[in-house]
mmCIF file of C-alpha atoms and ligand atoms in Angstrom:
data_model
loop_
_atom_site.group_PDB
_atom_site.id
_atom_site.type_symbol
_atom_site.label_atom_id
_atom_site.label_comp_id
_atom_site.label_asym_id
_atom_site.label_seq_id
_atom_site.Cartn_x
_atom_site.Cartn_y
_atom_site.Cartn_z
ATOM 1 C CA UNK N 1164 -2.171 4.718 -20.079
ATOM 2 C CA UNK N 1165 0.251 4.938 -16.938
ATOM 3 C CA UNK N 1166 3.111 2.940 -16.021
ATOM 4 C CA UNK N 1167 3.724 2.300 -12.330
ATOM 5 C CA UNK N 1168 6.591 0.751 -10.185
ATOM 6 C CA UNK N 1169 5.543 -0.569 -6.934
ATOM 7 C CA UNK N 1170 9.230 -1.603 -4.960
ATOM 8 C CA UNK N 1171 8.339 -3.658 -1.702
ATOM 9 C CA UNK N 1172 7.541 -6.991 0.310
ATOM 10 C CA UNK N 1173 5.877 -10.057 -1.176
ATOM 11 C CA UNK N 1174 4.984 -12.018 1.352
ATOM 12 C CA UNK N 1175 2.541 -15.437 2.773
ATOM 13 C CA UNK N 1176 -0.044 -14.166 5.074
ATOM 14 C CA UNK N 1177 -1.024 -16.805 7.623
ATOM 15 C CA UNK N 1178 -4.021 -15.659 9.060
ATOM 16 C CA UNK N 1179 -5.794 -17.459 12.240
ATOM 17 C CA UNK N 1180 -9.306 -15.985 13.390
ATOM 18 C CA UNK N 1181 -9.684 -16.568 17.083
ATOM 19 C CA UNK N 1182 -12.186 -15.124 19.711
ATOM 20 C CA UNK N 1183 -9.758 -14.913 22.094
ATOM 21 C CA UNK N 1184 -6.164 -14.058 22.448
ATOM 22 C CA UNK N 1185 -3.898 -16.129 24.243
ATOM 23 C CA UNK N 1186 -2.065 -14.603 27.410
ATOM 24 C CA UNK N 1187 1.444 -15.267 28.281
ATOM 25 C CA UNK N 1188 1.653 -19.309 28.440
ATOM 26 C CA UNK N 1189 -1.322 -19.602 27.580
ATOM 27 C CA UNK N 1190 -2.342 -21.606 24.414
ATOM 28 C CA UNK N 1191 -6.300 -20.770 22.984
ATOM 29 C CA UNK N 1192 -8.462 -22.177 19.682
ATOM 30 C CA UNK N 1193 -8.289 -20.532 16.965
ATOM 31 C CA UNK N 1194 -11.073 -21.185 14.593
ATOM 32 C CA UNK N 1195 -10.015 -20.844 11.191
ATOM 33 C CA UNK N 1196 -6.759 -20.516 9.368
ATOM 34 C CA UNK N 1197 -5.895 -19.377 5.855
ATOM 35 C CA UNK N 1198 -3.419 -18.750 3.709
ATOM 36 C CA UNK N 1199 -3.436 -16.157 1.555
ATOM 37 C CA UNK N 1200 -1.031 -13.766 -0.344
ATOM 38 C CA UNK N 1201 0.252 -10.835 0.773
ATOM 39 C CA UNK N 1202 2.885 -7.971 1.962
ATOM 40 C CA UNK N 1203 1.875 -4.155 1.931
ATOM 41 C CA UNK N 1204 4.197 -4.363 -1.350
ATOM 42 C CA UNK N 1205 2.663 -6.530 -3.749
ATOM 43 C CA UNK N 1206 -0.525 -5.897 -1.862
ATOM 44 C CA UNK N 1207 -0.508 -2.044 -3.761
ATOM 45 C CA UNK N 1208 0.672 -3.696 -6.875
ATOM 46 C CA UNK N 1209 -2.574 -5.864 -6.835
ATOM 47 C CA UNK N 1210 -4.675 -2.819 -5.642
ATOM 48 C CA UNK N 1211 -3.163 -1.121 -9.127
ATOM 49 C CA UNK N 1212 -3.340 -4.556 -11.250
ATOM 50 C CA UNK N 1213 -6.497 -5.071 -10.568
ATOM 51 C CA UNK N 1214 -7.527 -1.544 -11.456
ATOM 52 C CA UNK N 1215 -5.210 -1.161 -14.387
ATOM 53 C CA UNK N 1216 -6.074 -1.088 -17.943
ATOM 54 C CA UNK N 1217 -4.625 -3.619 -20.752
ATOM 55 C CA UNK N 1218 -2.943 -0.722 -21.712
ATOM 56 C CA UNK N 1219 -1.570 0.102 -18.543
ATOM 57 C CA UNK N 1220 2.167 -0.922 -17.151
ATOM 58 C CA UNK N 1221 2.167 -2.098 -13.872
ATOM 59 C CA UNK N 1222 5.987 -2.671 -12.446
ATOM 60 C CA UNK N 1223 6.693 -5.122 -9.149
ATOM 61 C CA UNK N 1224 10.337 -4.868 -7.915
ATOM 62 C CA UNK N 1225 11.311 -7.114 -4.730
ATOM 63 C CA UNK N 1226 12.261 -10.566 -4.216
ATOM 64 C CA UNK N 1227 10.540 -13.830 -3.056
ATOM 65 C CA UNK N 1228 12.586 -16.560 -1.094
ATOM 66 C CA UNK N 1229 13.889 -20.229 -2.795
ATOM 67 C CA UNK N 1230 10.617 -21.983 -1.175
ATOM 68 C CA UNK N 1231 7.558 -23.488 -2.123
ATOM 69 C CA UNK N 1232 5.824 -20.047 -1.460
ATOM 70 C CA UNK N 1233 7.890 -17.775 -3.712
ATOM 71 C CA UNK N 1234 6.240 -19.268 -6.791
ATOM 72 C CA UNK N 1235 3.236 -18.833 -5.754
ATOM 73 C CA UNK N 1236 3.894 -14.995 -4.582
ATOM 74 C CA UNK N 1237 5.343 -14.825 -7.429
ATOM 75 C CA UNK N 1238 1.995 -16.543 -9.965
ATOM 76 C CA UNK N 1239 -0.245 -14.576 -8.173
ATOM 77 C CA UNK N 1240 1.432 -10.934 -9.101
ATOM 78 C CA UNK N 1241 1.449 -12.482 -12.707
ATOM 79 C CA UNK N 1242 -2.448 -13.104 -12.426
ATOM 80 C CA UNK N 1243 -2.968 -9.618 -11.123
ATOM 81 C CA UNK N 1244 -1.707 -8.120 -14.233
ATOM 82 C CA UNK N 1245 1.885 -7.340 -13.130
ATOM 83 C CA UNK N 1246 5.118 -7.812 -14.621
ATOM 84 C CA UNK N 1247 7.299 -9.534 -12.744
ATOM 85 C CA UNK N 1248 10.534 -10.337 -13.954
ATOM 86 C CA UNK N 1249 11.803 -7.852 -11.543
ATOM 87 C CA UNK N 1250 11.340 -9.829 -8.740
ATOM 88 C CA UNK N 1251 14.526 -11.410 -7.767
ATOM 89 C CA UNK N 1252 14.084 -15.360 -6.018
ATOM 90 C CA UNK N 1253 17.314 -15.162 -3.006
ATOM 91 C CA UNK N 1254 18.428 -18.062 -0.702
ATOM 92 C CA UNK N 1255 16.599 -16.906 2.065
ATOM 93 C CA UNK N 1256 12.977 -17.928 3.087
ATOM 94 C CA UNK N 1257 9.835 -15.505 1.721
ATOM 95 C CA UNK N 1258 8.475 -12.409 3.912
ATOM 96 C CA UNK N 1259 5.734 -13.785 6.138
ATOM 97 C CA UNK N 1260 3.407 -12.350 8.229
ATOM 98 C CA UNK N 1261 1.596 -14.062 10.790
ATOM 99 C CA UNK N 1262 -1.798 -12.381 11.319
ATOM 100 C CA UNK N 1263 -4.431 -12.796 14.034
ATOM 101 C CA UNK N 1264 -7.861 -11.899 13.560
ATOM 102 C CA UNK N 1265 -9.870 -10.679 16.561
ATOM 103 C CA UNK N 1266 -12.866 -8.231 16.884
ATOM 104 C CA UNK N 1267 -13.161 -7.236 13.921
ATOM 105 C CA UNK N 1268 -9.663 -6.094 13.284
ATOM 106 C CA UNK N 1269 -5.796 -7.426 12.642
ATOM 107 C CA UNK N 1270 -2.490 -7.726 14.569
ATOM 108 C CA UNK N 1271 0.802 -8.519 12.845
ATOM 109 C CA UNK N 1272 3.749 -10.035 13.314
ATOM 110 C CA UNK N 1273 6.228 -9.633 10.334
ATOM 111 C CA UNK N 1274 9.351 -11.459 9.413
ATOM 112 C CA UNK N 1275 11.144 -9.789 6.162
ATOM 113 C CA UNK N 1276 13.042 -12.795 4.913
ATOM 114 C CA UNK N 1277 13.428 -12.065 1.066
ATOM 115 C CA UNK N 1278 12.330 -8.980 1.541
ATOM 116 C CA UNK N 1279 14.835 -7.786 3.686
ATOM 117 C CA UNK N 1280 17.448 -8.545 0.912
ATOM 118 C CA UNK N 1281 15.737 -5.530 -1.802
ATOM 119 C CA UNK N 1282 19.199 -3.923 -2.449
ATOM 120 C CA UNK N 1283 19.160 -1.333 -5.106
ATOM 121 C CA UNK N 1284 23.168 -1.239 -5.092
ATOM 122 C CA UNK N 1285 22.871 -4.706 -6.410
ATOM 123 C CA UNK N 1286 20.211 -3.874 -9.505
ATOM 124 C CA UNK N 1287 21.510 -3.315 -13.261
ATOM 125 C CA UNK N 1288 18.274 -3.890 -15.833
ATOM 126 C CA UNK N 1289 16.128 -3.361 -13.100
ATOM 127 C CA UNK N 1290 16.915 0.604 -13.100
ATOM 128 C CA UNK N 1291 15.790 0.465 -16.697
ATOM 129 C CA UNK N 1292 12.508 -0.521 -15.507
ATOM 130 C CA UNK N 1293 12.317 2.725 -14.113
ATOM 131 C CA UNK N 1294 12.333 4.650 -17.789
ATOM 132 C CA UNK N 1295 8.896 6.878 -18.299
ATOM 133 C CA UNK N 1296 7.552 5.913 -15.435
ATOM 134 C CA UNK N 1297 4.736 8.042 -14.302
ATOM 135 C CA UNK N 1298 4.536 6.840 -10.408
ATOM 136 C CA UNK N 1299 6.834 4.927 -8.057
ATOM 137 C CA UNK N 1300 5.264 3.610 -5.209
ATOM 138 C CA UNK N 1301 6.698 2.307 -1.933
ATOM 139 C CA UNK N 1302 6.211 1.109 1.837
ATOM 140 C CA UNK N 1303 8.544 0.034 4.664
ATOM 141 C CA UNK N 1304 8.621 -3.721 4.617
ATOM 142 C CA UNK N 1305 11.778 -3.447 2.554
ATOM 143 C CA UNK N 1306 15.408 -1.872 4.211
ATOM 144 C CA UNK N 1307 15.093 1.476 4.332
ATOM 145 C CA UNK N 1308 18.501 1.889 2.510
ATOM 146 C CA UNK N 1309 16.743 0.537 -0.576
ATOM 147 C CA UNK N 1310 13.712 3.184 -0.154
ATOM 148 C CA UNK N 1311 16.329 5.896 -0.024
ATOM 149 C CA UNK N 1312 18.491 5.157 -3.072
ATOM 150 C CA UNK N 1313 15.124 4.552 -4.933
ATOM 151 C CA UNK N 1314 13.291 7.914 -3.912
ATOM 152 C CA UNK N 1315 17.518 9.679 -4.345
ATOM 153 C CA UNK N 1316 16.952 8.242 -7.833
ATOM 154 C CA UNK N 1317 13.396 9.185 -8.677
ATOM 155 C CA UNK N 1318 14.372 12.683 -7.705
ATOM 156 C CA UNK N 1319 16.820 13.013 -10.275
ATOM 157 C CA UNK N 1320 14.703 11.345 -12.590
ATOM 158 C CA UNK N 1321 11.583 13.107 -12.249
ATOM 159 C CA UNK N 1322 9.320 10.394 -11.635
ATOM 160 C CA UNK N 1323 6.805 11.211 -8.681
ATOM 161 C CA UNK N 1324 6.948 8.913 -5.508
ATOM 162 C CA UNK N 1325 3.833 7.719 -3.274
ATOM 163 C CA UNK N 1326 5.672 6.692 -0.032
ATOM 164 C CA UNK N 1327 3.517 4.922 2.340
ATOM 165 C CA UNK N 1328 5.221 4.998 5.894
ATOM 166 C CA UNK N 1329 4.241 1.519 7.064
ATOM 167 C CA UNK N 1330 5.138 0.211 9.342
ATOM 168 C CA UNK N 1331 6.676 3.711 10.697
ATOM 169 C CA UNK N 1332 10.649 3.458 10.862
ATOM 170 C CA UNK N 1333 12.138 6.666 13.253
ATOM 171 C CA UNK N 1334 14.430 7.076 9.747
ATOM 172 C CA UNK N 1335 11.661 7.725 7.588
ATOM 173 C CA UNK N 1336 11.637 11.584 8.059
ATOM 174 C CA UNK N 1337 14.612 11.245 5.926
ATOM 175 C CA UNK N 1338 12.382 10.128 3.169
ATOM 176 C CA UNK N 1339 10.615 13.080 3.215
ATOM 177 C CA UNK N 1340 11.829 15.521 1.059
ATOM 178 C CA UNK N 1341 12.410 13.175 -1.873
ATOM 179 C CA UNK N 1342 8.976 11.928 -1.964
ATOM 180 C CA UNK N 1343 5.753 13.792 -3.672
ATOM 181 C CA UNK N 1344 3.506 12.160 -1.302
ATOM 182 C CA UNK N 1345 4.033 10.778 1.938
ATOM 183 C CA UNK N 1346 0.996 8.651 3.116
ATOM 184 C CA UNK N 1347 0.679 7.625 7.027
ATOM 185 C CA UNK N 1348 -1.821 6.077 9.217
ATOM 186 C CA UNK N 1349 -2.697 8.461 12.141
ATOM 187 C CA UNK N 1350 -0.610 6.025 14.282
ATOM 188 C CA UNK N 1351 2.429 5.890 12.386
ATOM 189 C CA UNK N 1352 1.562 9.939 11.559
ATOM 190 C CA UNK N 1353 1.689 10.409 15.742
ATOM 191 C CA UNK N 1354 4.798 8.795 15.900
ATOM 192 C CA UNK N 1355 6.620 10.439 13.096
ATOM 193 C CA UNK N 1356 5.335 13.744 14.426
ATOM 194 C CA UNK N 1357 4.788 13.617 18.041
ATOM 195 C CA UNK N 1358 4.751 16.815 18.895
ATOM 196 C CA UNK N 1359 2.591 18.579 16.336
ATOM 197 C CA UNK N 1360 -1.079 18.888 16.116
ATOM 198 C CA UNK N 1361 -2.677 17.243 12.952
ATOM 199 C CA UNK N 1362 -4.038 20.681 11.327
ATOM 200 C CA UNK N 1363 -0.769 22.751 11.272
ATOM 201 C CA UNK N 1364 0.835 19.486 10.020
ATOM 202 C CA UNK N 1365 -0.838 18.975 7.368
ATOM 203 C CA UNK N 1366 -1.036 22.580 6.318
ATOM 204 C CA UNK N 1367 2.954 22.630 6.269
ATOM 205 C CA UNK N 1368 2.870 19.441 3.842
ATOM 206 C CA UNK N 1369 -0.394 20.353 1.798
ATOM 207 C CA UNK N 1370 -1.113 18.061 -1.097
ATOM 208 C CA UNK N 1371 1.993 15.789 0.252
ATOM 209 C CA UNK N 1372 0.633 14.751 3.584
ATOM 210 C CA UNK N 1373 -2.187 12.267 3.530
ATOM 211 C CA UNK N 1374 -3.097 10.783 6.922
ATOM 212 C CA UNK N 1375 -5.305 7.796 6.605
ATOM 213 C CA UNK N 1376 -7.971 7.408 10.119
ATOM 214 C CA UNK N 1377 -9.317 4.497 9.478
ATOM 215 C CA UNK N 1378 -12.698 4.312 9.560
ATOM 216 C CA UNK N 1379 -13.059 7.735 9.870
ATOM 217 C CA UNK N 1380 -11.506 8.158 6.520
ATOM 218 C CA UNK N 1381 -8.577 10.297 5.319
ATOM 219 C CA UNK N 1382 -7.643 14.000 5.825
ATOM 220 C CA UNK N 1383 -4.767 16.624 3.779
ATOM 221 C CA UNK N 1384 -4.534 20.232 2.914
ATOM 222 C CA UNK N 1385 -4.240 21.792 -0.155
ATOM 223 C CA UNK N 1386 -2.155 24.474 1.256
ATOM 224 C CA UNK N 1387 -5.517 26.689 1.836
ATOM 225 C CA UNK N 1388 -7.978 24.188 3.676
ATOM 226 C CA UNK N 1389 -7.699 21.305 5.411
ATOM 227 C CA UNK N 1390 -9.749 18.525 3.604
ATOM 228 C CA UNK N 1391 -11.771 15.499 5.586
ATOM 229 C CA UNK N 1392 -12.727 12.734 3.273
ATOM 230 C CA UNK N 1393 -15.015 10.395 5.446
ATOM 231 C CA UNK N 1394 -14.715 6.765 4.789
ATOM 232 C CA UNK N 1395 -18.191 4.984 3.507
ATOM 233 C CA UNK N 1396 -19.778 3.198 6.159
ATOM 234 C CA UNK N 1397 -19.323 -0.709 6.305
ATOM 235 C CA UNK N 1398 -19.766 -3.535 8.849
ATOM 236 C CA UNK N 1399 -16.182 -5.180 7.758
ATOM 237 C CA UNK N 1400 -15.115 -8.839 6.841
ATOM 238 C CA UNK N 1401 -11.555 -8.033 6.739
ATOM 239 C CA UNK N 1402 -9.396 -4.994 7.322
ATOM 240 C CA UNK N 1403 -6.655 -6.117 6.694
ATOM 241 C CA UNK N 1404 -4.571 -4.905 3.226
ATOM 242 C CA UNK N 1405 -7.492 -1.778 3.384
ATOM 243 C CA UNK N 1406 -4.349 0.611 3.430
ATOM 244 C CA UNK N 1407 -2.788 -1.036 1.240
ATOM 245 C CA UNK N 1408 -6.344 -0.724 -1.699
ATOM 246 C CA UNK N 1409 -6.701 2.801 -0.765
ATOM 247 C CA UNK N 1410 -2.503 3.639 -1.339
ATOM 248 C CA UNK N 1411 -2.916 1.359 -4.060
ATOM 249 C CA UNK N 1412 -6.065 2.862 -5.835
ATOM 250 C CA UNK N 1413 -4.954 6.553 -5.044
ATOM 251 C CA UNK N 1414 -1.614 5.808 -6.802
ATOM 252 C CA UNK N 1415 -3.519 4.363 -9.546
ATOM 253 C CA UNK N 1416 -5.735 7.319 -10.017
ATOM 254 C CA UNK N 1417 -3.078 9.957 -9.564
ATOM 255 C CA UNK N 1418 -1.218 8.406 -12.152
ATOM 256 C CA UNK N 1419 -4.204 9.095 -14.750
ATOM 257 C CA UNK N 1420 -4.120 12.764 -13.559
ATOM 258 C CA UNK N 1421 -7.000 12.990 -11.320
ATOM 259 C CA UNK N 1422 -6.353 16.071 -8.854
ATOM 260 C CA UNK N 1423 -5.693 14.473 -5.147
ATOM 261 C CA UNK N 1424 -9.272 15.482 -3.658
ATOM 262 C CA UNK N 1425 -10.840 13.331 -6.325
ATOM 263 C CA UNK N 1426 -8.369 10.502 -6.252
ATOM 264 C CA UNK N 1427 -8.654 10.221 -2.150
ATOM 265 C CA UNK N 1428 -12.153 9.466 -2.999
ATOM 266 C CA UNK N 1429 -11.746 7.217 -5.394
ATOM 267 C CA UNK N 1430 -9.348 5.523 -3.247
ATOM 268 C CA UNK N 1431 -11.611 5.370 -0.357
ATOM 269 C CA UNK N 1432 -14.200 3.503 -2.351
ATOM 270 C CA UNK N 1433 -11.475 0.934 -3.268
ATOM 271 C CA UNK N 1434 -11.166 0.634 0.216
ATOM 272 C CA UNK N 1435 -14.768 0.319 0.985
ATOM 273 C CA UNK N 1436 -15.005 -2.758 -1.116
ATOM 274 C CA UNK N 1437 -11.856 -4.092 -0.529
ATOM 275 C CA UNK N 1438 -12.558 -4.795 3.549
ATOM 276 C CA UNK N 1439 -15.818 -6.934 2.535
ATOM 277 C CA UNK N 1440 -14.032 -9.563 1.569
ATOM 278 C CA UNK N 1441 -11.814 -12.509 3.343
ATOM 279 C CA UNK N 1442 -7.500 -11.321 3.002
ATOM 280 C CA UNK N 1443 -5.510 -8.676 2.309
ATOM 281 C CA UNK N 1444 -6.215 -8.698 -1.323
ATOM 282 C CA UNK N 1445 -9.518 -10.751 -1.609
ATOM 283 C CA UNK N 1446 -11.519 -7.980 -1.920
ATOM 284 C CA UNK N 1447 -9.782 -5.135 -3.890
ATOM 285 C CA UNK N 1448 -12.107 -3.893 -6.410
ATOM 286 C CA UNK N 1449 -11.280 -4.365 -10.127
ATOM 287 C CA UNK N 1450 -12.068 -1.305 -12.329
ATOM 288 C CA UNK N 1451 -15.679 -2.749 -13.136
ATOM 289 C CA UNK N 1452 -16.339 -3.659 -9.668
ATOM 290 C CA UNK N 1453 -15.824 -0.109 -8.992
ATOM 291 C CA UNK N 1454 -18.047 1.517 -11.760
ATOM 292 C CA UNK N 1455 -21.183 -0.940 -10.801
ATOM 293 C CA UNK N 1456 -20.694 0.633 -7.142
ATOM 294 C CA UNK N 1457 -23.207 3.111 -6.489
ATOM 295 C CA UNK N 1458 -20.667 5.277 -4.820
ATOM 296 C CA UNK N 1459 -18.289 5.164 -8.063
ATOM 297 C CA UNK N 1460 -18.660 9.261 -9.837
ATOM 298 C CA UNK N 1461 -18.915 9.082 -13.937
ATOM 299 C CA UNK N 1462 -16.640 11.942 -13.542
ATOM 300 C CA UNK N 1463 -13.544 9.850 -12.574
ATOM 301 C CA UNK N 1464 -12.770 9.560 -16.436
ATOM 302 C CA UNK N 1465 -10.954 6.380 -16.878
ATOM 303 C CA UNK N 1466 -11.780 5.306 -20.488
HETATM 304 O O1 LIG O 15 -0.978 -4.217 5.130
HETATM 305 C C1 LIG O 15 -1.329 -5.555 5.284
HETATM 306 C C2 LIG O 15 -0.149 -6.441 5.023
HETATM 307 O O2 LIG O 15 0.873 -6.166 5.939
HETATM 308 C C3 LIG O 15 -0.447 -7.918 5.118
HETATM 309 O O3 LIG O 15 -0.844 -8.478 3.886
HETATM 310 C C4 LIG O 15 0.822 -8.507 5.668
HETATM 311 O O4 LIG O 15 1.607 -9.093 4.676
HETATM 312 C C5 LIG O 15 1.483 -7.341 6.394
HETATM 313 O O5 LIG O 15 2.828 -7.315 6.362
#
């Protein structure tokens, strides 16, 4: 069993697929919109739920907005096997991000709403939530205040941290030293670390520094040799919310104690299947769906 708090965004994705995007002025078809929930926070939670075990405690801290989508963020969590009474509603309107689809990949526009009220100097039971907790897990769509008092307070309590950098904030090299593993793409990795190459980066982080490429996979150290996992080729439906399965699904399998090498593969799988389906979390695997995968190893013990 593992319990696991995910702290971040809950948001409504409203995604528009288009074949063209419009210049300045300009206004252009799109040709299909959808609604679907998301926000790189509750996005890992599902990645986890839908992994998790009955025996399994999956934690979502955040808050939704007083609107017709919070309870909906808020139902869907509950469906995904996470506990939610965490999640504070605010007088605010929920996170949203409005998405465009083109070419086979996503841009994003974000607007925190709820999300940008997560203040841990505000919380009483929810601290309690923390107790035996064997992961916290956390991204950047929440003030980064609230990611620092939550990784100060992890420290002191023990409890590991899987902080995903995303999107990259110039304060989050302050996060680094209180988290266990710090998880960016190689964009946001290029613009925390400008001026280093890749290799001797990741060799002065091993086993802390993960730096997800994309398709190309994901690459660390373990202090002796660097490590390329390659991602599993795919002609994709849907990127988007792939970072969030594979931070998700490593989290998940970290938590059950399998060493990082293994769990960045396991992860990767996630991701595999998660990007051949429509939304962020349409197509993250559940545990089964990732056993009947041909890819999935008997030796990732799970039982
Ligand atoms: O990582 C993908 C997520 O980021 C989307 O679901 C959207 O909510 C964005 O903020």
């Amino acid at each position: 069993m593992s319990k696991i708090i995910v702290i971040g965004s809950v948001s409504m994705d409203l995604v528009m697929e288009t074949d063209r995007i419009a210049l300045e002025g300009e206004t252009v078809f799109g040709n299909r919109f959808s609604m679907f929930p998301g926000g790189k926070g509750a996005n890992q939670a599902v990645a986890i739920g839908r992994l998790s075990q009955p025996e399994d405690e999956i934690i979502m801290l955040g808050a939704v907005g007083q609107d017709s989508f919070g309870s909906i963020l808020l139902e869907n969590l509950r469906e995904n096997h996470i506990f939610v009474d965490n999640v504070g509603t605010v007088p605010q309107f929920s996170g949203i991000a409005q998405i465009t689809l083109y070419q086979d990949d996503n841009r994003i526009i974000y607007c925190p709403g709820a999300n940008g009220e997560v203040n841990p100097d505000s919380w009483t039971d929810e601290w309690k939530a923390f107790e035996n907790a064997d992961l916290v897990v956390l991204q950047n769509e929440i003030p980064h205040q609230a990611n620092v008092a939550i990784a100060k307070f992890c420290k002191e309590q023990g409890i590991k941290i899987l902080y995903n950098p995303a999107p990259a904030r110039s304060t989050d090299m302050e996060m680094l030293d209180w988290v266990d593993y710090f998880t960016p793409n190689e964009h946001e990795c290029q613009e925390l670390f400008p001026e280093r190459e890749l290799e001797d980066l990741l060799n002065d982080y091993p086993e802390k520094l993960i730096v997800t490429l994309g398709t190309r996979g994901s690459i660390y150290s373990d202090g002796h040799q660097v490590h390329h996992i390659p991602a599993l080729k795919t002609q994709p439906v849907d990127t988007t919310g792939a970072g969030d399965t594979f931070n998700g699904a490593f989290g998940y399998a970290l938590s059950h104690g399998i060493s990082v090498f293994e769990a960045l593969r396991f992860a990767t799988l996630a991701a595999h299947l998660s990007v051949q389906k429509f939304g962020a979390q349409g197509g993250m695997p559940t545990m089964k769906e990732m056993k009947e995968s041909s890819y999935y190893e008997k030796t990732w013990d799970f039982e």
